[in-house]
PDB file of C-alpha atoms in Angstrom:
ATOM      1  CA  MET H   1      66.541 165.111 142.178  1.00  0.00           C
ATOM      2  CA  PRO H   2      65.659 162.169 144.457  1.00  0.00           C
ATOM      3  CA  HIS H   3      65.306 163.157 148.099  1.00  0.00           C
ATOM      4  CA  HIS H   4      67.932 160.613 149.132  1.00  0.00           C
ATOM      5  CA  GLU H   5      70.640 162.448 147.150  1.00  0.00           C
ATOM      6  CA  VAL H   6      72.261 165.874 147.245  1.00  0.00           C
ATOM      7  CA  GLU H   7      74.173 167.635 144.498  1.00  0.00           C
ATOM      8  CA  LYS H   8      77.905 167.844 145.166  1.00  0.00           C
ATOM      9  CA  PHE H   9      79.319 169.121 141.863  1.00  0.00           C
ATOM     10  CA  LYS H  10      77.861 171.046 138.964  1.00  0.00           C
ATOM     11  CA  ALA H  11      78.519 169.913 135.394  1.00  0.00           C
ATOM     12  CA  ARG H  12      81.182 172.487 134.547  1.00  0.00           C
ATOM     13  CA  THR H  13      83.213 171.547 137.630  1.00  0.00           C
ATOM     14  CA  ARG H  14      83.092 167.885 136.645  1.00  0.00           C
ATOM     15  CA  TRP H  15      84.128 168.720 133.086  1.00  0.00           C
ATOM     16  CA  LEU H  16      87.109 170.713 134.373  1.00  0.00           C
ATOM     17  CA  HIS H  17      88.119 167.881 136.687  1.00  0.00           C
ATOM     18  CA  TRP H  18      88.160 165.262 133.940  1.00  0.00           C
ATOM     19  CA  VAL H  19      89.815 167.471 131.314  1.00  0.00           C
ATOM     20  CA  VAL H  20      92.620 168.356 133.735  1.00  0.00           C
ATOM     21  CA  THR H  21      92.897 164.733 134.904  1.00  0.00           C
ATOM     22  CA  LEU H  22      93.278 163.382 131.359  1.00  0.00           C
ATOM     23  CA  ALA H  23      95.777 166.119 130.505  1.00  0.00           C
ATOM     24  CA  ALA H  24      97.772 165.375 133.678  1.00  0.00           C
ATOM     25  CA  LEU H  25      97.886 161.639 132.952  1.00  0.00           C
ATOM     26  CA  THR H  26      99.024 162.340 129.387  1.00  0.00           C
ATOM     27  CA  LEU H  27     101.712 164.702 130.680  1.00  0.00           C
ATOM     28  CA  GLY H  28     102.884 162.107 133.172  1.00  0.00           C
ATOM     29  CA  LEU H  29     103.153 159.347 130.580  1.00  0.00           C
ATOM     30  CA  THR H  30     104.879 161.441 127.921  1.00  0.00           C
ATOM     31  CA  GLY H  31     107.070 163.030 130.600  1.00  0.00           C
ATOM     32  CA  LEU H  32     108.339 159.573 131.568  1.00  0.00           C
ATOM     33  CA  PHE H  33     109.241 158.907 127.949  1.00  0.00           C
ATOM     34  CA  LEU H  34     111.096 162.226 127.738  1.00  0.00           C
ATOM     35  CA  TYR H  35     113.062 162.117 130.990  1.00  0.00           C
ATOM     36  CA  VAL H  36     113.623 158.467 131.938  1.00  0.00           C
ATOM     37  CA  PRO H  37     116.745 157.167 130.140  1.00  0.00           C
ATOM     38  CA  GLN H  38     115.280 153.686 129.662  1.00  0.00           C
ATOM     39  CA  PHE H  39     112.496 155.200 127.551  1.00  0.00           C
ATOM     40  CA  GLY H  40     114.838 157.386 125.516  1.00  0.00           C
ATOM     41  CA  SER H  41     114.349 155.437 122.301  1.00  0.00           C
ATOM     42  CA  VAL H  42     110.590 155.971 122.452  1.00  0.00           C
ATOM     43  CA  ALA H  43     111.026 159.713 122.937  1.00  0.00           C
ATOM     44  CA  GLN H  44     113.303 160.140 119.939  1.00  0.00           C
ATOM     45  CA  ASP H  45     110.388 160.814 117.616  1.00  0.00           C
ATOM     46  CA  SER H  46     108.988 164.332 117.760  1.00  0.00           C
ATOM     47  CA  TYR H  47     105.431 163.138 118.406  1.00  0.00           C
ATOM     48  CA  THR H  48     106.130 162.527 122.096  1.00  0.00           C
ATOM     49  CA  ARG H  49     107.151 166.155 122.635  1.00  0.00           C
ATOM     50  CA  ILE H  50     104.252 167.426 120.540  1.00  0.00           C
ATOM     51  CA  ILE H  51     101.733 165.391 122.546  1.00  0.00           C
ATOM     52  CA  HIS H  52     103.375 166.552 125.792  1.00  0.00           C
ATOM     53  CA  ARG H  53     103.095 170.190 124.764  1.00  0.00           C
ATOM     54  CA  ILE H  54      99.503 169.877 123.570  1.00  0.00           C
ATOM     55  CA  ALA H  55      98.578 168.259 126.888  1.00  0.00           C
ATOM     56  CA  ALA H  56     100.446 171.055 128.706  1.00  0.00           C
ATOM     57  CA  VAL H  57      98.412 173.726 126.920  1.00  0.00           C
ATOM     58  CA  ILE H  58      95.187 171.936 127.915  1.00  0.00           C
ATOM     59  CA  PHE H  59      96.433 171.363 131.485  1.00  0.00           C
ATOM     60  CA  VAL H  60      97.142 175.074 131.944  1.00  0.00           C
ATOM     61  CA  GLY H  61      94.467 176.507 129.668  1.00  0.00           C
ATOM     62  CA  ALA H  62      91.441 174.672 131.093  1.00  0.00           C
ATOM     63  CA  PRO H  63      91.770 176.035 134.674  1.00  0.00           C
ATOM     64  CA  LEU H  64      92.566 179.535 133.393  1.00  0.00           C
ATOM     65  CA  LEU H  65      89.497 179.461 131.149  1.00  0.00           C
ATOM     66  CA  TYR H  66      87.402 178.214 134.068  1.00  0.00           C
ATOM     67  CA  PHE H  67      88.728 181.084 136.185  1.00  0.00           C
ATOM     68  CA  LEU H  68      87.642 183.583 133.523  1.00  0.00           C
ATOM     69  CA  ILE H  69      84.186 181.993 133.296  1.00  0.00           C
ATOM     70  CA  ALA H  70      83.643 181.622 137.050  1.00  0.00           C
ATOM     71  CA  PRO H  71      86.108 183.890 138.901  1.00  0.00           C
ATOM     72  CA  ARG H  72      84.129 184.076 142.144  1.00  0.00           C
ATOM     73  CA  MET H  73      83.744 180.302 142.351  1.00  0.00           C
ATOM     74  CA  SER H  74      87.441 179.829 141.563  1.00  0.00           C
ATOM     75  CA  LEU H  75      88.528 182.273 144.266  1.00  0.00           C
ATOM     76  CA  THR H  76      86.177 180.611 146.758  1.00  0.00           C
ATOM     77  CA  PHE H  77      87.792 177.255 145.955  1.00  0.00           C
ATOM     78  CA  LEU H  78      91.292 178.673 146.511  1.00  0.00           C
ATOM     79  CA  ARG H  79      90.212 180.296 149.771  1.00  0.00           C
ATOM     80  CA  LYS H  80      88.890 176.961 151.048  1.00  0.00           C
ATOM     81  CA  VAL H  81      92.054 175.150 149.975  1.00  0.00           C
ATOM     82  CA  PHE H  82      94.414 177.504 151.794  1.00  0.00           C
ATOM     83  CA  THR H  83      92.303 178.120 154.906  1.00  0.00           C
ATOM     84  CA  TRP H  84      93.340 175.678 157.617  1.00  0.00           C
ATOM     85  CA  GLY H  85      92.322 175.382 161.253  1.00  0.00           C
ATOM     86  CA  LYS H  86      92.286 173.115 164.283  1.00  0.00           C
ATOM     87  CA  ASP H  87      89.626 170.823 162.779  1.00  0.00           C
ATOM     88  CA  ASP H  88      91.867 170.113 159.805  1.00  0.00           C
ATOM     89  CA  LEU H  89      94.765 169.032 162.001  1.00  0.00           C
ATOM     90  CA  GLU H  90      92.468 166.820 164.079  1.00  0.00           C
ATOM     91  CA  TRP H  91      91.100 165.224 160.898  1.00  0.00           C
ATOM     92  CA  LEU H  92      94.598 164.507 159.564  1.00  0.00           C
ATOM     93  CA  GLN H  93      95.562 162.927 162.894  1.00  0.00           C
ATOM     94  CA  ALA H  94      92.493 160.679 162.865  1.00  0.00           C
ATOM     95  CA  ALA H  95      92.605 159.825 159.141  1.00  0.00           C
ATOM     96  CA  PRO H  96      95.204 156.990 159.123  1.00  0.00           C
ATOM     97  CA  ASP H  97      93.226 154.912 161.615  1.00  0.00           C
ATOM     98  CA  TYR H  98      89.980 155.620 159.762  1.00  0.00           C
ATOM     99  CA  TYR H  99      91.284 154.629 156.325  1.00  0.00           C
ATOM    100  CA  PHE H 100      92.643 151.378 157.733  1.00  0.00           C
ATOM    101  CA  GLY H 101      89.231 150.398 159.092  1.00  0.00           C
ATOM    102  CA  GLY H 102      88.981 152.400 162.304  1.00  0.00           C
ATOM    103  CA  ASP H 103      85.862 153.820 163.915  1.00  0.00           C
ATOM    104  CA  GLU H 104      84.260 156.399 161.615  1.00  0.00           C
ATOM    105  CA  SER H 105      82.619 158.198 164.536  1.00  0.00           C
ATOM    106  CA  LYS H 106      86.046 159.417 165.667  1.00  0.00           C
ATOM    107  CA  MET H 107      86.429 161.529 162.511  1.00  0.00           C
ATOM    108  CA  PRO H 108      85.699 165.248 163.073  1.00  0.00           C
ATOM    109  CA  PRO H 109      82.729 166.543 161.007  1.00  0.00           C
ATOM    110  CA  GLN H 110      83.933 168.078 157.752  1.00  0.00           C
ATOM    111  CA  PRO H 111      82.771 170.860 155.430  1.00  0.00           C
ATOM    112  CA  GLU H 112      82.332 170.572 151.668  1.00  0.00           C
ATOM    113  CA  MET H 113      86.025 169.810 151.214  1.00  0.00           C
ATOM    114  CA  ASN H 114      87.564 167.558 153.837  1.00  0.00           C
ATOM    115  CA  SER H 115      91.109 168.057 155.092  1.00  0.00           C
ATOM    116  CA  GLY H 116      92.531 165.268 152.961  1.00  0.00           C
ATOM    117  CA  GLN H 117      91.049 166.810 149.841  1.00  0.00           C
ATOM    118  CA  LYS H 118      92.413 170.188 150.916  1.00  0.00           C
ATOM    119  CA  LEU H 119      95.883 168.690 151.331  1.00  0.00           C
ATOM    120  CA  TRP H 120      95.670 167.158 147.866  1.00  0.00           C
ATOM    121  CA  SER H 121      94.478 170.466 146.441  1.00  0.00           C
ATOM    122  CA  VAL H 122      97.382 172.354 148.038  1.00  0.00           C
ATOM    123  CA  VAL H 123      99.820 169.957 146.360  1.00  0.00           C
ATOM    124  CA  ALA H 124      97.891 170.109 143.069  1.00  0.00           C
ATOM    125  CA  VAL H 125      97.819 173.912 142.988  1.00  0.00           C
ATOM    126  CA  GLY H 126     101.487 174.130 143.979  1.00  0.00           C
ATOM    127  CA  SER H 127     102.470 171.596 141.322  1.00  0.00           C
ATOM    128  CA  PHE H 128     100.350 173.426 138.751  1.00  0.00           C
ATOM    129  CA  VAL H 129     102.227 176.676 139.407  1.00  0.00           C
ATOM    130  CA  GLY H 130     105.579 174.876 139.359  1.00  0.00           C
ATOM    131  CA  PHE H 131     104.792 173.067 136.115  1.00  0.00           C
ATOM    132  CA  PHE H 132     103.518 176.245 134.475  1.00  0.00           C
ATOM    133  CA  VAL H 133     106.517 178.437 135.352  1.00  0.00           C
ATOM    134  CA  THR H 134     109.242 175.867 134.672  1.00  0.00           C
ATOM    135  CA  GLY H 135     107.509 174.488 131.589  1.00  0.00           C
ATOM    136  CA  LEU H 136     107.263 177.991 130.165  1.00  0.00           C
ATOM    137  CA  LEU H 137     110.961 178.594 130.810  1.00  0.00           C
ATOM    138  CA  MET H 138     112.020 175.294 129.229  1.00  0.00           C
ATOM    139  CA  TRP H 139     109.745 175.609 126.212  1.00  0.00           C
ATOM    140  CA  VAL H 140     109.209 179.257 125.302  1.00  0.00           C
ATOM    141  CA  PHE H 141     112.294 180.858 126.866  1.00  0.00           C
ATOM    142  CA  LYS H 142     114.782 178.027 126.401  1.00  0.00           C
ATOM    143  CA  GLY H 143     117.037 180.172 124.217  1.00  0.00           C
ATOM    144  CA  SER H 144     116.859 183.194 126.508  1.00  0.00           C
ATOM    145  CA  ILE H 145     117.817 181.751 129.905  1.00  0.00           C
ATOM    146  CA  SER H 146     121.185 180.538 131.159  1.00  0.00           C
ATOM    147  CA  SER H 147     122.081 176.864 131.291  1.00  0.00           C
ATOM    148  CA  GLY H 148     121.969 177.064 135.093  1.00  0.00           C
ATOM    149  CA  ALA H 149     118.441 178.479 135.044  1.00  0.00           C
ATOM    150  CA  PHE H 150     117.406 175.803 132.572  1.00  0.00           C
ATOM    151  CA  GLN H 151     118.816 173.001 134.743  1.00  0.00           C
ATOM    152  CA  ALA H 152     117.109 174.498 137.796  1.00  0.00           C
ATOM    153  CA  SER H 153     113.836 174.529 135.862  1.00  0.00           C
ATOM    154  CA  VAL H 154     114.298 170.872 134.945  1.00  0.00           C
ATOM    155  CA  PHE H 155     114.954 170.010 138.600  1.00  0.00           C
ATOM    156  CA  VAL H 156     111.866 171.863 139.862  1.00  0.00           C
ATOM    157  CA  HIS H 157     109.765 170.396 137.029  1.00  0.00           C
ATOM    158  CA  ASP H 158     110.867 166.877 137.969  1.00  0.00           C
ATOM    159  CA  ALA H 159     110.286 167.542 141.681  1.00  0.00           C
ATOM    160  CA  CYS H 160     106.741 168.705 140.936  1.00  0.00           C
ATOM    161  CA  PHE H 161     106.207 165.517 138.937  1.00  0.00           C
ATOM    162  CA  ILE H 162     107.420 163.286 141.776  1.00  0.00           C
ATOM    163  CA  VAL H 163     105.466 165.020 144.549  1.00  0.00           C
ATOM    164  CA  GLY H 164     102.364 165.730 142.469  1.00  0.00           C
ATOM    165  CA  GLY H 165     102.418 162.271 140.897  1.00  0.00           C
ATOM    166  CA  ALA H 166     102.679 160.527 144.267  1.00  0.00           C
ATOM    167  CA  MET H 167      99.774 162.538 145.660  1.00  0.00           C
ATOM    168  CA  LEU H 168      97.774 161.888 142.487  1.00  0.00           C
ATOM    169  CA  LEU H 169      98.119 158.134 143.031  1.00  0.00           C
ATOM    170  CA  VAL H 170      96.859 158.553 146.609  1.00  0.00           C
ATOM    171  CA  HIS H 171      94.010 160.717 145.328  1.00  0.00           C
ATOM    172  CA  LEU H 172      93.053 158.126 142.700  1.00  0.00           C
ATOM    173  CA  TYR H 173      93.115 155.307 145.243  1.00  0.00           C
ATOM    174  CA  LEU H 174      91.062 157.122 147.877  1.00  0.00           C
ATOM    175  CA  GLY H 175      88.649 158.586 145.345  1.00  0.00           C
ATOM    176  CA  ALA H 176      88.031 155.528 143.191  1.00  0.00           C
ATOM    177  CA  ILE H 177      89.099 152.355 145.011  1.00  0.00           C
ATOM    178  CA  HIS H 178      88.949 152.715 148.798  1.00  0.00           C
ATOM    179  CA  PRO H 179      85.707 151.032 149.956  1.00  0.00           C
ATOM    180  CA  ARG H 180      84.735 153.928 152.225  1.00  0.00           C
ATOM    181  CA  MET H 181      85.137 156.537 149.493  1.00  0.00           C
ATOM    182  CA  THR H 182      83.468 155.012 146.425  1.00  0.00           C
ATOM    183  CA  GLU H 183      80.815 157.722 146.264  1.00  0.00           C
ATOM    184  CA  SER H 184      83.557 160.284 145.767  1.00  0.00           C
ATOM    185  CA  LEU H 185      84.090 158.962 142.236  1.00  0.00           C
ATOM    186  CA  ARG H 186      80.347 158.751 141.627  1.00  0.00           C
ATOM    187  CA  SER H 187      79.956 162.383 142.627  1.00  0.00           C
ATOM    188  CA  MET H 188      82.558 163.434 140.072  1.00  0.00           C
ATOM    189  CA  ILE H 189      80.712 161.495 137.353  1.00  0.00           C
ATOM    190  CA  GLY H 190      77.073 162.236 138.098  1.00  0.00           C
ATOM    191  CA  GLY H 191      77.444 165.167 140.469  1.00  0.00           C
ATOM    192  CA  LYS H 192      75.450 163.634 143.351  1.00  0.00           C
ATOM    193  CA  VAL H 193      76.094 161.750 146.573  1.00  0.00           C
ATOM    194  CA  SER H 194      73.735 159.936 148.894  1.00  0.00           C
ATOM    195  CA  VAL H 195      72.443 161.678 151.992  1.00  0.00           C
ATOM    196  CA  GLU H 196      74.195 159.057 154.131  1.00  0.00           C
ATOM    197  CA  TYR H 197      77.544 159.735 152.466  1.00  0.00           C
ATOM    198  CA  ALA H 198      77.095 163.493 152.754  1.00  0.00           C
ATOM    199  CA  LYS H 199      76.299 163.224 156.465  1.00  0.00           C
ATOM    200  CA  SER H 200      79.208 160.907 157.276  1.00  0.00           C
ATOM    201  CA  HIS H 201      81.903 162.502 155.095  1.00  0.00           C
ATOM    202  CA  HIS H 202      80.846 166.148 154.896  1.00  0.00           C
ATOM    203  CA  GLY H 203      78.618 166.637 157.925  1.00  0.00           C
ATOM    204  CA  LYS H 204      79.175 170.385 158.244  1.00  0.00           C
ATOM    205  CA  TRP H 205      78.462 170.935 154.560  1.00  0.00           C
ATOM    206  CA  TYR H 206      75.325 168.777 154.670  1.00  0.00           C
ATOM    207  CA  LYS H 207      74.012 170.739 157.652  1.00  0.00           C
ATOM    208  CA  GLU H 208      74.623 174.061 155.882  1.00  0.00           C
ATOM    209  CA  THR H 209      73.162 172.805 152.599  1.00  0.00           C
ATOM    210  CA  THR H 210      69.988 171.161 153.854  1.00  0.00           C
ATOM    211  CA  GLY H 211      69.292 172.979 157.100  1.00  0.00           C
ATOM    212  CA  GLU H 212      70.187 169.967 159.274  1.00  0.00           C
ATOM    213  CA  GLY H 213      67.864 167.173 159.918  1.00  0.00           C
ATOM    214  CA  GLY H 214      65.567 167.398 157.000  1.00  0.00           C
ATOM    215  CA  GLY H 215      63.586 169.849 155.050  1.00  0.00           C
ATOM    216  CA  GLU H 216      63.860 170.299 151.351  1.00  0.00           C
ATOM    217  CA  GLU H 217      67.312 169.552 150.044  1.00  0.00           C
ATOM    218  CA  LYS H 218      69.101 172.239 148.106  1.00  0.00           C
ATOM    219  CA  THR H 219      71.669 171.904 145.407  1.00  0.00           C
ATOM    220  CA  GLY H 220      75.098 172.019 146.811  1.00  0.00           C
ATOM    221  CA  GLY H 221      78.740 172.451 146.354  1.00  0.00           C
ATOM    222  CA  GLU H 222      81.553 172.787 143.953  1.00  0.00           C
ATOM    223  CA  GLY H 223      84.659 172.044 145.881  1.00  0.00           C
ATOM    224  CA  GLU H 224      85.560 168.410 146.564  1.00  0.00           C
ATOM    225  CA  LYS H 225      88.468 168.538 144.163  1.00  0.00           C
TER     226      LYS H 225
END
């Protein structure tokens, strides 16, 4: 590995990210066809529901399989996502000014997963659980639950789509389009980021990974999702 780069994600983490992303986008598109009245004619054929359900199995199955393969890494990721402190609140307060062109030096140093990525991950994990439970009720147990429980499941499912979908759009913009975050996408494709990017966006993580200020660089993290 070139000395001007550090490893941010291993291959299996990148594979999981893209498999889940493609499944989520497929679910979102087919879900629109199924639930938006204007698209009702498109959803009349059974293929839309079949594609939606296949994507749902992949969306749920891929993370569960990853958990079985790498349980310790998965639990570490969840611990990072749901562990919040003063630095996270300070980062969130400073973030709007930064993303609209403000002074980068005012941003608090961040670990492997910055506070914005943690916020996205909280929403993603919450939506995942909501989709899984309500989807299971509407698909597998449709004939066993009351009409009220079914309607409640539809409501929660739709709410997860709205909240999760909105955050996904923000995630896509910040990860792939925003000029200050372009290496975020590159890291999820090739697994590496430049030393400069690591220092400016994940200063705490870079210090822990490389021993601050130099020395031989080590391979790094798994958790910028």
